[in-house]
C-alpha cells in the first residue's frame, strides 16, 4: 500500500493529506477512526534494490527506533502512538500531529529573527 489520499492503514488510519516528503518517506495527516483524532503518519519508503535480508534489517532498525522514540517523553519531542505494517510489508509510524510552522516558514514570513529569539529557539532544540 503506497500512500494515497483516502487509503486506510491498519483498519483505522485514513490518510487525509500529504504534509511533506523526503528521501526516507512521506508524512501524512490521517484520521484515527477508532479514537476520533487527527494524527501524523510517517510512510517509510524502502530502497528498491534491497535484498530480502537487507529489507528485513532495515525494517528491524525502524522498529527499534520507533520503540525507542515511544519511550521518550519531553515537550519538544513528538509522541509516537503506534507502529504498524502495511500490506506490502512496509513500516508506518503513527505519531502525535503537531500543528505549526517550520523554521523555514517562520524565516520566510518574518525575515531575520532577533538574537534573543534565535537563542530561545536554539535552547529549545538543545
Coordinates of N, CA, C and O in Angstrom, one line a residue:
X1 N 0.9 -1.2 0.0 CA 0.0 0.0 0.0 C 0.9 1.2 0.0 O 1.6 1.5 0.9
X2 N 0.8 2.0 -1.0 CA 1.5 3.3 -1.0 C 0.6 4.3 -0.5 O -0.6 4.1 -0.4
X3 N 1.1 5.4 -0.1 CA 0.2 6.5 0.4 C -0.6 7.1 -0.7 O -0.1 7.6 -1.7
X4 N -1.9 7.1 -0.5 CA -2.9 7.7 -1.3 C -4.0 8.3 -0.4 O -4.4 7.7 0.5
X5 N -4.4 9.5 -0.8 CA -5.5 10.1 0.0 C -6.7 9.2 0.0 O -7.1 8.6 -1.0
X6 N -7.2 9.0 1.2 CA -8.4 8.1 1.4 C -8.0 6.7 1.7 O -8.9 6.0 2.2
X7 N -6.8 6.3 1.5 CA -6.4 4.9 1.9 C -6.5 4.8 3.4 O -6.3 5.7 4.2
X8 N -6.8 3.6 3.8 CA -6.9 3.3 5.3 C -5.8 2.3 5.7 O -5.6 1.3 5.0
X9 N -5.1 2.6 6.7 CA -3.9 1.8 7.2 C -4.4 1.2 8.5 O -4.9 1.9 9.4
X10 N -4.1 -0.1 8.6 CA -4.3 -0.8 9.8 C -5.8 -0.8 10.2 O -6.1 -0.9 11.4
X11 N -6.7 -0.6 9.3 CA -8.1 -0.6 9.5 C -8.6 0.6 10.3 O -9.8 0.7 10.7
X12 N -7.8 1.6 10.5 CA -8.2 2.7 11.3 C -7.7 4.1 11.0 O -8.3 5.1 11.3
X13 N -6.5 4.2 10.3 CA -5.9 5.5 10.0 C -6.2 5.8 8.5 O -5.6 5.3 7.6
X14 N -7.1 6.8 8.3 CA -7.4 7.2 6.9 C -6.6 8.4 6.6 O -6.6 9.4 7.2
X15 N -5.8 8.2 5.5 CA -4.9 9.3 5.0 C -5.7 10.4 4.4 O -6.5 10.2 3.6
X16 N -5.5 11.6 5.0 CA -6.3 12.8 4.6 C -5.5 13.7 3.7 O -6.0 14.1 2.6
X17 N -4.2 14.0 4.0 CA -3.4 14.9 3.1 C -2.0 14.6 3.4 O -1.6 14.3 4.5
X18 N -1.2 14.8 2.3 CA 0.3 14.7 2.5 C 0.8 16.0 3.1 O 0.4 17.1 2.7
X19 N 1.6 15.9 4.1 CA 2.2 17.1 4.8 C 3.6 17.4 4.3 O 4.0 18.5 4.4
X20 N 4.3 16.4 3.9 CA 5.7 16.6 3.4 C 6.3 15.3 3.0 O 5.8 14.2 3.3
X21 N 7.5 15.4 2.3 CA 8.1 14.1 1.9 C 9.6 14.4 1.8 O 10.1 15.5 1.7
X22 N 10.4 13.3 1.9 CA 11.8 13.4 1.8 C 12.4 12.1 1.3 O 11.6 11.2 0.8
X23 N 13.7 11.9 1.5 CA 14.3 10.7 1.0 C 13.9 9.4 1.6 O 13.9 8.3 1.0
X24 N 13.5 9.5 2.9 CA 13.1 8.3 3.7 C 11.6 8.0 3.6 O 11.2 6.9 4.0
X25 N 10.8 8.9 3.1 CA 9.4 8.7 3.0 C 8.6 9.9 3.0 O 9.0 11.0 2.6
X26 N 7.3 9.8 3.4 CA 6.4 10.9 3.4 C 5.6 10.9 4.8 O 5.5 9.9 5.4
X27 N 5.2 12.1 5.1 CA 4.4 12.3 6.3 C 3.0 12.7 5.9 O 2.8 13.6 5.1
X28 N 2.0 12.1 6.5 CA 0.6 12.3 6.1 C -0.2 12.8 7.4 O 0.1 12.4 8.5
X29 N -1.2 13.6 7.2 CA -2.2 13.9 8.2 C -3.2 12.8 8.0 O -3.7 12.5 6.9
X30 N -3.5 12.1 9.0 CA -4.5 11.0 8.9 C -5.5 11.1 10.1 O -5.3 11.8 11.1
X31 N -6.7 10.5 9.9 CA -7.7 10.5 10.9 C -7.8 9.1 11.5 O -8.0 8.1 10.8
X32 N -7.6 9.1 12.8 CA -7.7 7.8 13.5 C -9.2 7.6 13.8 O -9.8 8.2 14.7
X33 N -9.8 6.7 13.1 CA -11.3 6.4 13.2 C -11.6 5.8 14.6 O -12.7 6.1 15.1
X34 N -10.7 5.1 15.1 CA -11.0 4.4 16.4 C -11.1 5.4 17.6 O -12.0 5.4 18.4
X35 N -10.2 6.4 17.6 CA -10.1 7.4 18.7 C -10.7 8.7 18.3 O -10.8 9.6 19.1
X36 N -11.0 8.9 17.0 CA -11.6 10.2 16.6 C -10.7 11.4 16.7 O -11.1 12.5 17.1
X37 N -9.4 11.2 16.3 CA -8.5 12.3 16.3 C -7.6 12.3 15.1 O -7.4 11.2 14.5
X38 N -7.0 13.4 14.8 CA -6.0 13.5 13.7 C -4.6 13.1 14.3 O -4.3 13.4 15.4
X39 N -3.9 12.4 13.4 CA -2.5 12.0 13.8 C -1.6 12.3 12.6 O -2.1 12.5 11.5
X40 N -0.3 12.2 12.8 CA 0.7 12.2 11.7 C 1.1 10.8 11.5 O 1.3 10.0 12.4
X41 N 1.2 10.4 10.2 CA 1.6 9.0 9.9 C 2.8 9.1 9.0 O 2.7 9.7 7.9
X42 N 3.9 8.5 9.4 CA 5.1 8.6 8.5 C 5.1 7.3 7.7 O 5.2 6.2 8.2
X43 N 5.1 7.5 6.4 CA 5.2 6.4 5.4 C 6.7 6.2 5.1 O 7.3 7.1 4.6
X44 N 7.2 5.0 5.5 CA 8.6 4.8 5.2 C 8.8 4.1 3.9 O 8.2 3.0 3.7
X45 N 9.6 4.7 3.0 CA 9.9 4.1 1.7 C 11.2 3.3 1.8 O 12.2 3.9 2.1
X46 N 11.2 2.1 1.4 CA 12.4 1.3 1.4 C 13.0 1.4 0.0 O 12.3 1.4 -1.0
X47 N 14.4 1.5 -0.1 CA 15.0 1.5 -1.4 C 14.7 0.2 -2.1 O 14.6 -0.9 -1.5
X48 N 14.5 0.3 -3.4 CA 14.0 -0.8 -4.2 C 15.1 -1.9 -4.4 O 14.7 -3.1 -4.7
X49 N 16.3 -1.6 -4.3 CA 17.4 -2.5 -4.6 C 17.8 -3.4 -3.4 O 18.9 -4.0 -3.5
X50 N 17.1 -3.4 -2.4 CA 17.5 -4.2 -1.2 C 17.2 -5.7 -1.4 O 16.2 -6.1 -2.0
X51 N 18.1 -6.5 -0.9 CA 17.9 -7.9 -0.8 C 16.9 -8.2 0.3 O 16.6 -7.3 1.1
X52 N 16.4 -9.4 0.3 CA 15.4 -9.8 1.4 C 16.0 -9.6 2.8 O 15.4 -9.1 3.7
X53 N 17.3 -10.0 2.9 CA 18.0 -9.8 4.2 C 18.1 -8.3 4.6 O 17.9 -7.9 5.7
X54 N 18.5 -7.5 3.6 CA 18.7 -6.1 3.9 C 17.4 -5.4 4.2 O 17.3 -4.6 5.1
X55 N 16.3 -5.8 3.5 CA 15.0 -5.3 3.8 C 14.6 -5.7 5.2 O 14.1 -4.8 5.9
X56 N 14.8 -6.9 5.6 CA 14.5 -7.3 7.0 C 15.3 -6.5 8.0 O 14.7 -6.1 9.1
X57 N 16.6 -6.3 7.8 CA 17.4 -5.5 8.7 C 16.9 -4.0 8.8 O 16.9 -3.5 9.8
X58 N 16.5 -3.5 7.6 CA 16.0 -2.1 7.6 C 14.8 -2.0 8.4 O 14.6 -1.0 9.2
X59 N 13.8 -2.9 8.2 CA 12.6 -2.8 8.9 C 12.8 -3.0 10.4 O 12.2 -2.4 11.2
X60 N 13.7 -3.9 10.8 CA 14.0 -4.2 12.2 C 14.6 -2.9 12.8 O 14.3 -2.6 14.0
X61 N 15.4 -2.2 12.1 CA 16.0 -0.9 12.6 C 15.0 0.1 12.8 O 14.9 0.8 13.8
X62 N 14.0 0.2 11.9 CA 12.9 1.2 12.0 C 12.1 0.8 13.2 O 11.7 1.7 14.0
X63 N 11.8 -0.4 13.4 CA 11.1 -0.9 14.6 C 11.8 -0.5 15.9 O 11.1 0.0 16.8
X64 N 13.1 -0.8 16.0 CA 13.8 -0.4 17.2 C 13.8 1.1 17.4 O 13.6 1.5 18.6
X65 N 14.0 1.9 16.4 CA 14.0 3.3 16.5 C 12.6 3.8 17.0 O 12.5 4.7 17.8
X66 N 11.5 3.3 16.4 CA 10.2 3.7 16.8 C 9.9 3.3 18.3 O 9.3 4.1 19.0
X67 N 10.3 2.2 18.7 CA 10.1 1.7 20.1 C 10.9 2.6 21.0 O 10.4 3.0 22.1
X68 N 12.2 3.0 20.6 CA 13.0 3.9 21.5 C 12.3 5.2 21.6 O 12.2 5.8 22.7
X69 N 11.8 5.8 20.4 CA 11.2 7.1 20.4 C 9.9 7.1 21.3 O 9.6 8.0 21.9
X70 N 9.2 5.9 21.3 CA 7.9 5.8 22.0 C 8.2 5.9 23.5 O 7.3 6.3 24.3
X71 N 9.4 5.6 24.0 CA 9.7 5.6 25.4 C 10.0 7.0 25.9 O 10.1 7.3 27.1
X72 N 10.3 7.9 25.0 CA 10.7 9.3 25.3 C 9.5 10.2 25.6 O 8.5 10.1 25.0
X73 N 9.6 11.0 26.7 CA 8.6 12.0 27.0 C 9.3 13.3 27.2 O 10.1 13.4 28.2
X74 N 8.9 14.3 26.4 CA 9.5 15.6 26.5 C 8.6 16.5 25.7 O 8.2 16.2 24.6
X75 N 8.4 17.8 26.2 CA 7.6 18.7 25.4 C 8.1 19.0 24.0 O 7.3 19.3 23.1
X76 N 9.4 18.8 23.8 CA 9.9 19.1 22.4 C 10.0 17.9 21.5 O 10.6 18.0 20.4
X77 N 9.5 16.7 22.0 CA 9.6 15.5 21.2 C 8.2 15.0 20.9 O 7.3 14.9 21.7
X78 N 7.9 14.7 19.6 CA 6.6 14.2 19.2 C 6.4 12.8 19.8 O 7.3 12.0 19.8
X79 N 5.2 12.6 20.3 CA 4.8 11.3 20.9 C 4.5 10.3 19.8 O 3.8 10.6 18.8
X80 N 5.1 9.1 19.9 CA 4.8 8.0 19.0 C 3.7 7.2 19.6 O 3.7 6.8 20.7
X81 N 2.6 7.1 18.8 CA 1.4 6.3 19.2 C 1.4 4.9 18.8 O 0.9 4.0 19.5
X82 N 1.9 4.6 17.6 CA 1.7 3.2 17.1 C 2.7 3.0 16.0 O 3.3 3.9 15.4
X83 N 3.0 1.7 15.8 CA 3.9 1.3 14.7 C 3.1 0.2 14.0 O 2.7 -0.8 14.7
X84 N 2.9 0.3 12.7 CA 2.1 -0.7 12.0 C 2.8 -1.1 10.7 O 3.7 -0.4 10.3
X85 N 2.4 -2.1 10.1 CA 3.0 -2.6 8.8 C 1.9 -2.6 7.8 O 0.8 -3.2 8.0
X86 N 2.2 -2.1 6.6 CA 1.2 -2.1 5.5 C 1.1 -3.5 4.9 O 2.0 -4.3 5.1
X87 N 0.2 -3.6 4.0 CA 0.0 -4.9 3.3 C 1.3 -5.3 2.5 O 1.5 -6.5 2.4
X88 N 2.1 -4.4 2.1 CA 3.3 -4.7 1.3 C 4.5 -4.9 2.2 O 5.6 -5.0 1.7
X89 N 4.3 -4.8 3.5 CA 5.4 -5.1 4.5 C 6.2 -3.9 4.9 O 7.1 -4.1 5.7
X90 N 5.8 -2.7 4.5 CA 6.5 -1.5 4.9 C 6.0 -1.0 6.3 O 4.8 -1.0 6.5
X91 N 6.9 -0.5 7.1 CA 6.5 0.0 8.4 C 6.0 1.5 8.3 O 6.5 2.2 7.4
X92 N 5.0 1.8 9.1 CA 4.4 3.1 9.1 C 4.4 3.5 10.6 O 4.0 2.7 11.5
X93 N 4.8 4.7 10.9 CA 4.9 5.2 12.3 C 3.8 6.2 12.5 O 3.7 7.2 11.8
X94 N 2.9 6.0 13.5 CA 1.8 6.9 13.8 C 2.2 7.7 15.0 O 2.6 7.2 16.0
X95 N 2.1 9.0 14.8 CA 2.6 10.0 15.8 C 1.6 11.1 16.1 O 0.7 11.3 15.4
X96 N 1.9 11.8 17.2 CA 1.1 13.0 17.5 C 1.2 14.0 16.4 O 2.3 14.1 15.8
X97 N 0.1 14.6 16.0 CA 0.1 15.6 15.0 C 0.3 16.9 15.7 O -0.5 17.4 16.5
X98 N 1.4 17.6 15.3 CA 1.7 18.9 15.9 C 1.5 19.9 14.8 O 2.1 19.9 13.7
X99 N 0.6 20.8 15.1 CA 0.3 21.9 14.1 C 1.2 23.1 14.3 O 1.4 23.5 15.5
X100 N 1.8 23.6 13.3 CA 2.7 24.7 13.5 C 3.5 25.0 12.2 O 3.3 24.3 11.2
X101 N 4.3 26.0 12.3 CA 5.1 26.4 11.1 C 6.5 25.8 11.3 O 6.9 25.6 12.4
X102 N 7.1 25.6 10.2 CA 8.5 25.2 10.2 C 9.4 26.5 10.4 O 9.0 27.6 10.3
X103 N 10.7 26.2 10.8 CA 11.6 27.3 11.0 C 11.8 28.0 9.6 O 11.8 29.3 9.6
X104 N 11.8 27.3 8.5 CA 11.9 27.9 7.2 C 10.7 28.8 6.9 O 10.9 29.9 6.3
X105 N 9.5 28.3 7.3 CA 8.3 29.1 7.1 C 8.4 30.4 7.9 O 8.0 31.5 7.4
X106 N 8.8 30.3 9.1 CA 8.9 31.4 10.0 C 9.9 32.5 9.4 O 9.6 33.7 9.4
X107 N 11.0 32.0 8.9 CA 12.0 32.9 8.4 C 11.5 33.5 7.1 O 11.8 34.7 6.8
X108 N 10.8 32.8 6.3 CA 10.3 33.3 5.0 C 9.2 34.4 5.3 O 9.1 35.4 4.6
X109 N 8.5 34.2 6.4 CA 7.4 35.1 6.7 C 8.0 36.4 7.4 O 7.5 37.5 7.1
X110 N 8.9 36.2 8.3 CA 9.4 37.3 9.1 C 10.8 37.8 8.8 O 11.2 38.9 9.3
X111 N 11.5 37.1 8.0 CA 12.9 37.5 7.8 C 13.8 37.2 8.9 O 13.5 36.4 9.8
X112 N 15.0 37.8 9.0 CA 15.9 37.5 10.1 C 15.3 37.8 11.4 O 14.5 38.7 11.6
X113 N 15.5 36.9 12.4 CA 15.0 37.0 13.7 C 15.9 37.7 14.7 O 17.1 37.7 14.5
X114 N 15.3 38.3 15.7 CA 16.2 39.0 16.7 C 17.0 37.9 17.4 O 16.6 36.8 17.6
X115 N 18.2 38.3 17.9 CA 19.1 37.4 18.5 C 18.5 36.7 19.7 O 18.7 35.5 19.9
X116 N 17.7 37.4 20.5 CA 17.1 36.8 21.7 C 16.2 35.6 21.2 O 16.1 34.6 21.9
X117 N 15.4 35.8 20.2 CA 14.5 34.7 19.7 C 15.3 33.6 19.1 O 15.0 32.4 19.3
X118 N 16.4 33.9 18.4 CA 17.3 32.8 17.9 C 17.8 32.0 19.0 O 17.9 30.8 19.0
X119 N 18.3 32.7 20.1 CA 18.8 32.0 21.3 C 17.7 31.1 21.9 O 18.0 30.0 22.3
X120 N 16.5 31.6 22.1 CA 15.4 30.8 22.7 C 15.1 29.6 21.8 O 15.0 28.5 22.4
X121 N 15.1 29.7 20.5 CA 14.9 28.6 19.6 C 16.0 27.6 19.8 O 15.8 26.4 19.9
X122 N 17.2 28.1 19.8 CA 18.4 27.2 19.9 C 18.4 26.4 21.2 O 18.7 25.2 21.2
X123 N 18.0 27.1 22.3 CA 17.9 26.4 23.6 C 16.8 25.3 23.6 O 17.0 24.2 24.1
X124 N 15.7 25.5 22.9 CA 14.7 24.5 22.8 C 15.1 23.3 22.0 O 14.8 22.2 22.3
X125 N 15.9 23.6 20.9 CA 16.5 22.5 20.1 C 17.4 21.6 21.0 O 17.4 20.4 20.9
X126 N 18.2 22.3 21.8 CA 19.2 21.6 22.6 C 18.4 20.7 23.6 O 18.8 19.6 24.0

